[in-house]
PDB file of C-alpha atoms in Angstrom:
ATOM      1  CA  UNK A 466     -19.823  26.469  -3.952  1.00 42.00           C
ATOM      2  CA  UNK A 467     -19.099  26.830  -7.576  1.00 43.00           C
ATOM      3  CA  UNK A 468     -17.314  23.608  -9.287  1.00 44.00           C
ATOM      4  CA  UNK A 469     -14.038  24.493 -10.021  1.00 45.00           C
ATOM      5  CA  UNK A 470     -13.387  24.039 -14.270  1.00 45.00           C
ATOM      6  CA  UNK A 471     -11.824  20.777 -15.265  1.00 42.00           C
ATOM      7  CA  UNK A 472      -8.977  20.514 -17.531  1.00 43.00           C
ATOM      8  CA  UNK A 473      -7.171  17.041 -18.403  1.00 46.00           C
ATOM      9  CA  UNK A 474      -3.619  18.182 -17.210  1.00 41.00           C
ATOM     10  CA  UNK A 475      -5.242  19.540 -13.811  1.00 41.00           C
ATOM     11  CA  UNK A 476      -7.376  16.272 -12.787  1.00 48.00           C
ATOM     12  CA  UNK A 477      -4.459  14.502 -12.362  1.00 62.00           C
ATOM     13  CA  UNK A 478      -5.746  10.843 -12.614  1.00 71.00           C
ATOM     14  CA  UNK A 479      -3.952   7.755 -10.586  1.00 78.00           C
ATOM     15  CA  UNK A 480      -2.315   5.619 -12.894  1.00 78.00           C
ATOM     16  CA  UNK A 481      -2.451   1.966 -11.802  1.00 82.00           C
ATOM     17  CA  UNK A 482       1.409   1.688 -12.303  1.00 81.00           C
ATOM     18  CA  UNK A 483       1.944   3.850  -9.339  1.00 82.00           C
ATOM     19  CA  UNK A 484       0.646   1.421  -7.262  1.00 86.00           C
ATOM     20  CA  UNK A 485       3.616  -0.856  -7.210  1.00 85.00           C
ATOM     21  CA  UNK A 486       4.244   2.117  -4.666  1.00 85.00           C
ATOM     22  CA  UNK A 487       2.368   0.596  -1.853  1.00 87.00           C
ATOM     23  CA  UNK A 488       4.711  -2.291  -1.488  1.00 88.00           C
ATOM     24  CA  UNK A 489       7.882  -0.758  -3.317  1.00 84.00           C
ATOM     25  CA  UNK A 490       7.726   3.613  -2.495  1.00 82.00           C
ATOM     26  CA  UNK A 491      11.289   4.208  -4.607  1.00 78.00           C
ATOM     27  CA  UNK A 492      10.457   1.681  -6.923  1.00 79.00           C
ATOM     28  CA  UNK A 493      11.265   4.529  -9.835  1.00 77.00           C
ATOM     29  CA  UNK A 494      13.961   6.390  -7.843  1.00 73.00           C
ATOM     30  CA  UNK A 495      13.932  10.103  -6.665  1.00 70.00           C
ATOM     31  CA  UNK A 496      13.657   9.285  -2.408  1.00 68.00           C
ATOM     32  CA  UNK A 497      17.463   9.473  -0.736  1.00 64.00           C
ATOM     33  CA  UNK A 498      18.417  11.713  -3.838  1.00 67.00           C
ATOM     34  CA  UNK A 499      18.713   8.617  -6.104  1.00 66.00           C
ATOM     35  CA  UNK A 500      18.386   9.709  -9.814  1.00 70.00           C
ATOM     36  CA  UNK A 501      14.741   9.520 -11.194  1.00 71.00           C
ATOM     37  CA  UNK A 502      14.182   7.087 -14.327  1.00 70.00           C
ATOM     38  CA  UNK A 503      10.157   7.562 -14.625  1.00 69.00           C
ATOM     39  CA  UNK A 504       7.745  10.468 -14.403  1.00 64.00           C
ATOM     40  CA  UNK A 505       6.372  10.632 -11.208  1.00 59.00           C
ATOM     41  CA  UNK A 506       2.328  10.559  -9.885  1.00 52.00           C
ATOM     42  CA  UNK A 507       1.693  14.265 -10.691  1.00 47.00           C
ATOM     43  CA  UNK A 508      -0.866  14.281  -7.782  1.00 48.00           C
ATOM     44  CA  UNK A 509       0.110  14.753  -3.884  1.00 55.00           C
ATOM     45  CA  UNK A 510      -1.025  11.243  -3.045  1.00 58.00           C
ATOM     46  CA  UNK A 511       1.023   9.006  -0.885  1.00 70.00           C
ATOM     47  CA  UNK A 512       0.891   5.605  -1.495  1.00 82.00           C
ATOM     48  CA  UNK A 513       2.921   3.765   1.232  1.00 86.00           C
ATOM     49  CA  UNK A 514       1.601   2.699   4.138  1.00 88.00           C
ATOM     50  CA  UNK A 515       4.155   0.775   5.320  1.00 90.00           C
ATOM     51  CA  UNK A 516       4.953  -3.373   4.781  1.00 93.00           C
ATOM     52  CA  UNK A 517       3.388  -3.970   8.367  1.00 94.00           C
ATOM     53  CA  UNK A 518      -0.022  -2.206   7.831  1.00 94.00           C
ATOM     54  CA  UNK A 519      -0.365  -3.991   4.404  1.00 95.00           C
ATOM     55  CA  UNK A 520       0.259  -7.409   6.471  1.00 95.00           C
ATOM     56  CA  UNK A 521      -2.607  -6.386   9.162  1.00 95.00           C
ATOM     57  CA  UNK A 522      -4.535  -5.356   5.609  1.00 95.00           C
ATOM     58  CA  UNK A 523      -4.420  -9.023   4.681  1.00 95.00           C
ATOM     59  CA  UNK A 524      -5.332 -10.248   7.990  1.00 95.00           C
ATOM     60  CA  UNK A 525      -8.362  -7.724   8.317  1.00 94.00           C
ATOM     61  CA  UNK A 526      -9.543  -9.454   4.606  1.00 94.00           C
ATOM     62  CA  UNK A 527      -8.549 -13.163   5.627  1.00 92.00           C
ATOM     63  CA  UNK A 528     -11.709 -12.528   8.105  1.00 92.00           C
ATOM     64  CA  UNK A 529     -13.556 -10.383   6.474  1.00 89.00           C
ATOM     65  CA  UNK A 530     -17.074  -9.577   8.137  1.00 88.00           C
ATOM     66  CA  UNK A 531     -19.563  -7.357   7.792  1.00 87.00           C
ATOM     67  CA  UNK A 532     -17.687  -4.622   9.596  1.00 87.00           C
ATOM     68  CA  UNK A 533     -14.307  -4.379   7.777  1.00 92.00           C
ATOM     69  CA  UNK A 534     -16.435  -5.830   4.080  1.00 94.00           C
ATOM     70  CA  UNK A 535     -17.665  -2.155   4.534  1.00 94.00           C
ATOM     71  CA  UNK A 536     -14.461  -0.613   4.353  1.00 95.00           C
ATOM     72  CA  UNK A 537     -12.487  -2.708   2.224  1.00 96.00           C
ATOM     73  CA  UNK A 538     -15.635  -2.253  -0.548  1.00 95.00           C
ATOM     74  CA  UNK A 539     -14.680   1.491   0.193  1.00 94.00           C
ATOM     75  CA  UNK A 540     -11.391   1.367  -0.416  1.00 94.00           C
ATOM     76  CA  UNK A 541     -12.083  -0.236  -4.206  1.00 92.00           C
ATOM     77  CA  UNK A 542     -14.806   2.223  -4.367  1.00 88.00           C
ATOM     78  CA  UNK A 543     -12.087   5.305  -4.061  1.00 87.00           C
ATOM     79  CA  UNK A 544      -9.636   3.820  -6.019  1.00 88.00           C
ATOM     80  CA  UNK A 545     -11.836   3.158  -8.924  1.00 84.00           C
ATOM     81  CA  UNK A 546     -12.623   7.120  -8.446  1.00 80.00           C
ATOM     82  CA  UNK A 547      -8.967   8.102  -8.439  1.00 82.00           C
ATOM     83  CA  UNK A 548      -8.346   6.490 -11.690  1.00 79.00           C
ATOM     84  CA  UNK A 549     -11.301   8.441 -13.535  1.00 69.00           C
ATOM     85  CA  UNK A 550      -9.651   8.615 -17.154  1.00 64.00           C
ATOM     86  CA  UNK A 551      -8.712   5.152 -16.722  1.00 65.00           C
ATOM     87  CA  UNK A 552     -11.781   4.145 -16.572  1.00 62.00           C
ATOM     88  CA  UNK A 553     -14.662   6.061 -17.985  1.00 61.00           C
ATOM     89  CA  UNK A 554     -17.390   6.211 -15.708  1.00 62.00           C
ATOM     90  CA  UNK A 555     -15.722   8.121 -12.493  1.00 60.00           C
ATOM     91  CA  UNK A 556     -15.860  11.356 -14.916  1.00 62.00           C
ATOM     92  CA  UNK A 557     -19.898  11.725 -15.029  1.00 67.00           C
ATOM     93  CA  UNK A 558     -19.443  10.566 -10.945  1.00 66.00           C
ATOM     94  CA  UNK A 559     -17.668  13.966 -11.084  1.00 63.00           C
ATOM     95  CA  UNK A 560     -20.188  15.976 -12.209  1.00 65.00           C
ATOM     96  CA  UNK A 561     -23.460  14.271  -9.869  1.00 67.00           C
ATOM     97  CA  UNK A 562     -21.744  13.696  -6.445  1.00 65.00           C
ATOM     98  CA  UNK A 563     -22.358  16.208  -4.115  1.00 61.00           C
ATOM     99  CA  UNK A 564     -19.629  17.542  -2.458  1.00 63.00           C
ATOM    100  CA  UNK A 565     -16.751  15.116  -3.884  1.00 59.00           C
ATOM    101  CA  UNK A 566     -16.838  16.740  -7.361  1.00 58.00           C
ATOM    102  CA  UNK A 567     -15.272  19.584  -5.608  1.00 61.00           C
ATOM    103  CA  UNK A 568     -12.050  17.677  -5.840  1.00 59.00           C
ATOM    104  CA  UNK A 569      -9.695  19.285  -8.446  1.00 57.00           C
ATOM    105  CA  UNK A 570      -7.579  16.067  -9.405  1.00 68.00           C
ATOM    106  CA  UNK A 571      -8.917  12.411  -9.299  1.00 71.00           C
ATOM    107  CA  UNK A 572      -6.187  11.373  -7.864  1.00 75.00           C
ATOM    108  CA  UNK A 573      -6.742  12.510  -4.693  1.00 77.00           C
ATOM    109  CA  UNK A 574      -9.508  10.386  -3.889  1.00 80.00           C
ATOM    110  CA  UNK A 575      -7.113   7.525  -3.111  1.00 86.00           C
ATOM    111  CA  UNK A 576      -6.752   9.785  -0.251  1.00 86.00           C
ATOM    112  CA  UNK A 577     -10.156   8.085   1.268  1.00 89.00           C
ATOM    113  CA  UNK A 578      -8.721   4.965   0.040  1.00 92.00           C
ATOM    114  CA  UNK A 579      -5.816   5.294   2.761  1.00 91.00           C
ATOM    115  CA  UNK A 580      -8.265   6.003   4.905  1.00 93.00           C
ATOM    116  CA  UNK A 581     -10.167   2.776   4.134  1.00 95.00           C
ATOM    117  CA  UNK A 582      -7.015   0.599   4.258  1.00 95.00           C
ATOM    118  CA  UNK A 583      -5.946   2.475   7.394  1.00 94.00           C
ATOM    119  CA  UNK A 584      -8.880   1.126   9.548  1.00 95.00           C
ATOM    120  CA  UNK A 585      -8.416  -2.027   8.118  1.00 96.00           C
ATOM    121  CA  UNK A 586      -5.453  -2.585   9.013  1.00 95.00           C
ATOM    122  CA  UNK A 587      -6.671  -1.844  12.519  1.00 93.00           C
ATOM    123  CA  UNK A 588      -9.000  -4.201  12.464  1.00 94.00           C
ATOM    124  CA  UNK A 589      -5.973  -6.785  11.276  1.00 93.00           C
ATOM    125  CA  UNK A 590      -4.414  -5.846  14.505  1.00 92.00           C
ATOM    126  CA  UNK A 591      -7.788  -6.833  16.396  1.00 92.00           C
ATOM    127  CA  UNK A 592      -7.479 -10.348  14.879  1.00 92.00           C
ATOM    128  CA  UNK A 593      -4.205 -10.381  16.483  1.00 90.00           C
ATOM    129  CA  UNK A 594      -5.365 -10.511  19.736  1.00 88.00           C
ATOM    130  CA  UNK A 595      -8.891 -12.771  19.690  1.00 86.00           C
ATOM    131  CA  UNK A 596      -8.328 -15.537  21.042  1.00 81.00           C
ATOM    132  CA  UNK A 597     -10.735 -17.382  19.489  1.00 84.00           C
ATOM    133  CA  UNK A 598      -9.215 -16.650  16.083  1.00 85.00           C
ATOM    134  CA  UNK A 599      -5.676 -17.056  16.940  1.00 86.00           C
ATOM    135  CA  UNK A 600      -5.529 -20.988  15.623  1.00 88.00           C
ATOM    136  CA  UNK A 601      -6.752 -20.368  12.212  1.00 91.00           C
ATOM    137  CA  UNK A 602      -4.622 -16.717  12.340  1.00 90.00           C
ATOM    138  CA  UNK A 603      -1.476 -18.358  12.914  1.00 91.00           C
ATOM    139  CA  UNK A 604      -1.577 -20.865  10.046  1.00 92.00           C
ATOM    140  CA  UNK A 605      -2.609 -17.755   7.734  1.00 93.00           C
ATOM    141  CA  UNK A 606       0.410 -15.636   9.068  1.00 92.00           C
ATOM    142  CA  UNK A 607       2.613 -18.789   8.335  1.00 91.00           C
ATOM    143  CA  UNK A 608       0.868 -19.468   4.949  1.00 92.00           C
ATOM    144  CA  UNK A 609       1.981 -15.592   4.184  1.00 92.00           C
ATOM    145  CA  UNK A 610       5.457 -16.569   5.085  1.00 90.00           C
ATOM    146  CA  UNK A 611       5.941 -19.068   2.769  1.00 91.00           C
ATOM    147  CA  UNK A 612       4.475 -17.079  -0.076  1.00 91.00           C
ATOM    148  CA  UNK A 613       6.561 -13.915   0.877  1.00 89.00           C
ATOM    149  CA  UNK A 614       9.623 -15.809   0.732  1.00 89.00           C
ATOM    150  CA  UNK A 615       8.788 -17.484  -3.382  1.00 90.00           C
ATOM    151  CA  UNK A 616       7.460 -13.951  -4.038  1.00 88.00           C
ATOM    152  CA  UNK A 617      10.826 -12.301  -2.546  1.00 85.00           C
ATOM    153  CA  UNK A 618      13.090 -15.191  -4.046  1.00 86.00           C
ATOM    154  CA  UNK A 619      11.501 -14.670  -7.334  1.00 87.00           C
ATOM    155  CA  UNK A 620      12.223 -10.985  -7.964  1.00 82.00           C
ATOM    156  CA  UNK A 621      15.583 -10.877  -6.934  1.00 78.00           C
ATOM    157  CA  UNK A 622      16.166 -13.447  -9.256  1.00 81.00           C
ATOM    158  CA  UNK A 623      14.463 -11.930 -11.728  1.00 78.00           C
ATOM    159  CA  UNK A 624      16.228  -8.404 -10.663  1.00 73.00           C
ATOM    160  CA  UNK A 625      19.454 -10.178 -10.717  1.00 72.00           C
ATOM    161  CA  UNK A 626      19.057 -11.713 -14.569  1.00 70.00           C
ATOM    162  CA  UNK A 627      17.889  -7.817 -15.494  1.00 68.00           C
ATOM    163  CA  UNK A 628      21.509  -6.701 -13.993  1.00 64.00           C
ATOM    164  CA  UNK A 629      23.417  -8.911 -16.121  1.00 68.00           C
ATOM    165  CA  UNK A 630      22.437  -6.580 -18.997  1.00 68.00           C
ATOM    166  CA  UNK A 631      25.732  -4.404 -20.297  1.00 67.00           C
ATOM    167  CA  UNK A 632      23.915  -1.106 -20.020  1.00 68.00           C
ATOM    168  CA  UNK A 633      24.987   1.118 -17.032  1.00 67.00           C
ATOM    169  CA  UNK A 634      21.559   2.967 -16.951  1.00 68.00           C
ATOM    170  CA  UNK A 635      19.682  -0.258 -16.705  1.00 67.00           C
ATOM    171  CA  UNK A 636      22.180  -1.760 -13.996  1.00 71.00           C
ATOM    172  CA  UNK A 637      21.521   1.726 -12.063  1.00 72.00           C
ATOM    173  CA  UNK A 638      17.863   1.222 -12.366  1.00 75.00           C
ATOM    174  CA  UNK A 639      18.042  -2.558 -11.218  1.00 77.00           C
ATOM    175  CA  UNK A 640      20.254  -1.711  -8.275  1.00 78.00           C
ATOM    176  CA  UNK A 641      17.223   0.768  -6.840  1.00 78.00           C
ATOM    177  CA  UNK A 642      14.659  -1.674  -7.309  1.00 81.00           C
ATOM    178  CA  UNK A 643      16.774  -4.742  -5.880  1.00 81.00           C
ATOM    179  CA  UNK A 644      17.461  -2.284  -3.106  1.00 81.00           C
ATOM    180  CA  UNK A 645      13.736  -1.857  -2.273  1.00 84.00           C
ATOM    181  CA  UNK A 646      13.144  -5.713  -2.672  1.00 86.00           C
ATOM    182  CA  UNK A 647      15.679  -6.121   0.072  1.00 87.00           C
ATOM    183  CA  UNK A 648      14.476  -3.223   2.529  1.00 87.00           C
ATOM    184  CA  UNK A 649      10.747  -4.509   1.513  1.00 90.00           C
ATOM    185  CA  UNK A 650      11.608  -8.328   2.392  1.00 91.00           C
ATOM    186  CA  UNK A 651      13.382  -6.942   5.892  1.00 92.00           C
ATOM    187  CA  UNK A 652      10.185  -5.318   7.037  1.00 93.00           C
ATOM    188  CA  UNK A 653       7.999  -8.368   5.521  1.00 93.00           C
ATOM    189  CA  UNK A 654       9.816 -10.834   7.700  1.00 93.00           C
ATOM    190  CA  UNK A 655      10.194  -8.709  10.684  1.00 94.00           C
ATOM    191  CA  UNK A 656       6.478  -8.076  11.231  1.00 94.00           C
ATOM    192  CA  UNK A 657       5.570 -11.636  10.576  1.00 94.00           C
ATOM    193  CA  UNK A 658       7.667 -12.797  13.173  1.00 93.00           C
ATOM    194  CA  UNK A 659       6.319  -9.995  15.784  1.00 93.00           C
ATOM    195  CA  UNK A 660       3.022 -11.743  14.380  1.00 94.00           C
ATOM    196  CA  UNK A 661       4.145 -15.199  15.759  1.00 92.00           C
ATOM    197  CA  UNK A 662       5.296 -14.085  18.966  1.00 91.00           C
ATOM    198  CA  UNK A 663       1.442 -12.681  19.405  1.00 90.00           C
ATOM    199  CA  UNK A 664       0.114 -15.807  18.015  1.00 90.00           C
ATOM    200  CA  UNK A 665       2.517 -18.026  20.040  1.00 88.00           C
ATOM    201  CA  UNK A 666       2.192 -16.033  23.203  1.00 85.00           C
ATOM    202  CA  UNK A 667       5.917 -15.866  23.590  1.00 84.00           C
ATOM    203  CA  UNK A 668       5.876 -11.798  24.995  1.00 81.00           C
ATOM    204  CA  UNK A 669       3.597 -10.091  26.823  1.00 83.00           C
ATOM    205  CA  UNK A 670       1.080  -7.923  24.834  1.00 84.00           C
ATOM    206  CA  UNK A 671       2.238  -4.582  26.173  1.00 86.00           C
ATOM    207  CA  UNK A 672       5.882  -5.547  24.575  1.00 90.00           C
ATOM    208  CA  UNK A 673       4.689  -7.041  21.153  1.00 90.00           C
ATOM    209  CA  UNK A 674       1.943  -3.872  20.785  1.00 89.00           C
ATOM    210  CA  UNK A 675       5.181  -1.595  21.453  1.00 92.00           C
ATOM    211  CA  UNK A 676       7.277  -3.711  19.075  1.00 93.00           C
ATOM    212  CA  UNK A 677       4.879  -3.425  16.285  1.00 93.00           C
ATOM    213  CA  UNK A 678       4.139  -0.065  16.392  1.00 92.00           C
ATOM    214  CA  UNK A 679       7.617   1.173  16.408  1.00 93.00           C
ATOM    215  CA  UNK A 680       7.863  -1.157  13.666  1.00 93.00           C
ATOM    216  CA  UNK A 681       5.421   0.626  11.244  1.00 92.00           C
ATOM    217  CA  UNK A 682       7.026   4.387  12.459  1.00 90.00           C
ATOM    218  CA  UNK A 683      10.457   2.892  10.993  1.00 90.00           C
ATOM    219  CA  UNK A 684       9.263   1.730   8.173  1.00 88.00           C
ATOM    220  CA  UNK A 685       7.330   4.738   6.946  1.00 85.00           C
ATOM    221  CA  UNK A 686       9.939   7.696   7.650  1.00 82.00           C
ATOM    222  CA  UNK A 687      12.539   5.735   6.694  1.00 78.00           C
ATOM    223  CA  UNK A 688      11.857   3.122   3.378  1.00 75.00           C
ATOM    224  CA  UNK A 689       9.133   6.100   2.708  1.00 69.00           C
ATOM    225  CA  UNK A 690      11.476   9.161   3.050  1.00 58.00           C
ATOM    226  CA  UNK A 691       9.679  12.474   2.505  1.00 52.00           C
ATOM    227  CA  UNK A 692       6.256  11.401   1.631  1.00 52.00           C
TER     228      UNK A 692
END
């Protein structure tokens, strides 16, 4: 199959701003027809996985092994890819891989990225449930707490000082992004605590399992509307 011709407003490359996406998806505006106040990703990628699955992500990498080292050095790999102006090198990767140069647009190798942090996040959820691991997995879940509360603390202060400016467009802008801190910090919390109730053995797994995975549905077609 012939390479298709590559033109700098075609490729499309991830710019590492967007990423603030995984954790914060309207961080610029434009989902639940808020007003847009910066130029979006121009590629198709979606970012958001949801607050849970980046939680499970941490987990996976808290123990990593062989097995999930694999697919986290994956992950980087296809994210370095996606940036490819950024950075240089991905552009002669371009023209020697076989079969992934026939991507049009950079970006969309954080596609396999997704993928990568997908399955490690199920491997988070495996950690979950070993037994043997559950001691040292419940003071990292709690250790996660305490940092997610400074972390969440922190930028609504810091959101709330940027407010205080006169300027109605920057008050708009602040009110969106204090709006996903709060939504953000909701699903943070609640998965941590479903978390503790595995750890702690307080519900059976059936429930907890159920719990978590409606969870994650919630928080992606909802917090992540239409992407």
């Amino acid at each position: 199959t012939a390479r298709p011709e590559i033109e700098s407003d075609f490729i499309g490359p991830l710019n590492p701003i967007h990423l603030i996406k995984l954790v914060l998806p309207n961080f610029w505006g434009g989902l639940h027809r808020s007003d847009v106040w910066y130029r979006h990703d121009p590629t198709e990628t979606t970012f958001y996985l949801g607050i849970t699955a980046l939680l499970l992500i941490a987990i996976a990498l808290r123990f990593l092994d062989r097995k999930t080292l694999v697919w986290a050095v994956g992950a980087v790999f296809f994210l370095l890819l996606a940036m490819a102006d950024f950075l240089y090198w991905p552009l002669l990767f371009y023209y020697l891989a076989p079969k992934l140069n026939l991507f049009a647009r950079h970006g969309n190798y954080f596609l396999f990225t997704t993928f990568c942090l997908s399955v490690l996040a199920g491997f988070g959820m495996d950690v979950l449930w070993k037994s043997e691991k559950q001691p040292e997995t419940l003071a990292f879940v709690q250790k996660l707490g305490l940092w997610g509360l400074v972390v969440v603390s922190l930028g609504l202060m810091f959101s709330s000082a940027v407010a205080l400016i006169p300027a109605a467009e920057a008050q708009a802008r602040v009110f969106i992004i204090v709006n996903n801190q709060i939504i953000a910090a909701v699903f943070f919390f609640l998965s941590l605590g479903l978390f503790l109730l595995v750890l702690t053995r307080k519900l059976g797994p059936p429930i907890v399992q159920t719990l978590i995975f409606a969870l994650m549905v919630i928080d992606v077609f909802t917090f992540n509307s239409h992407q």
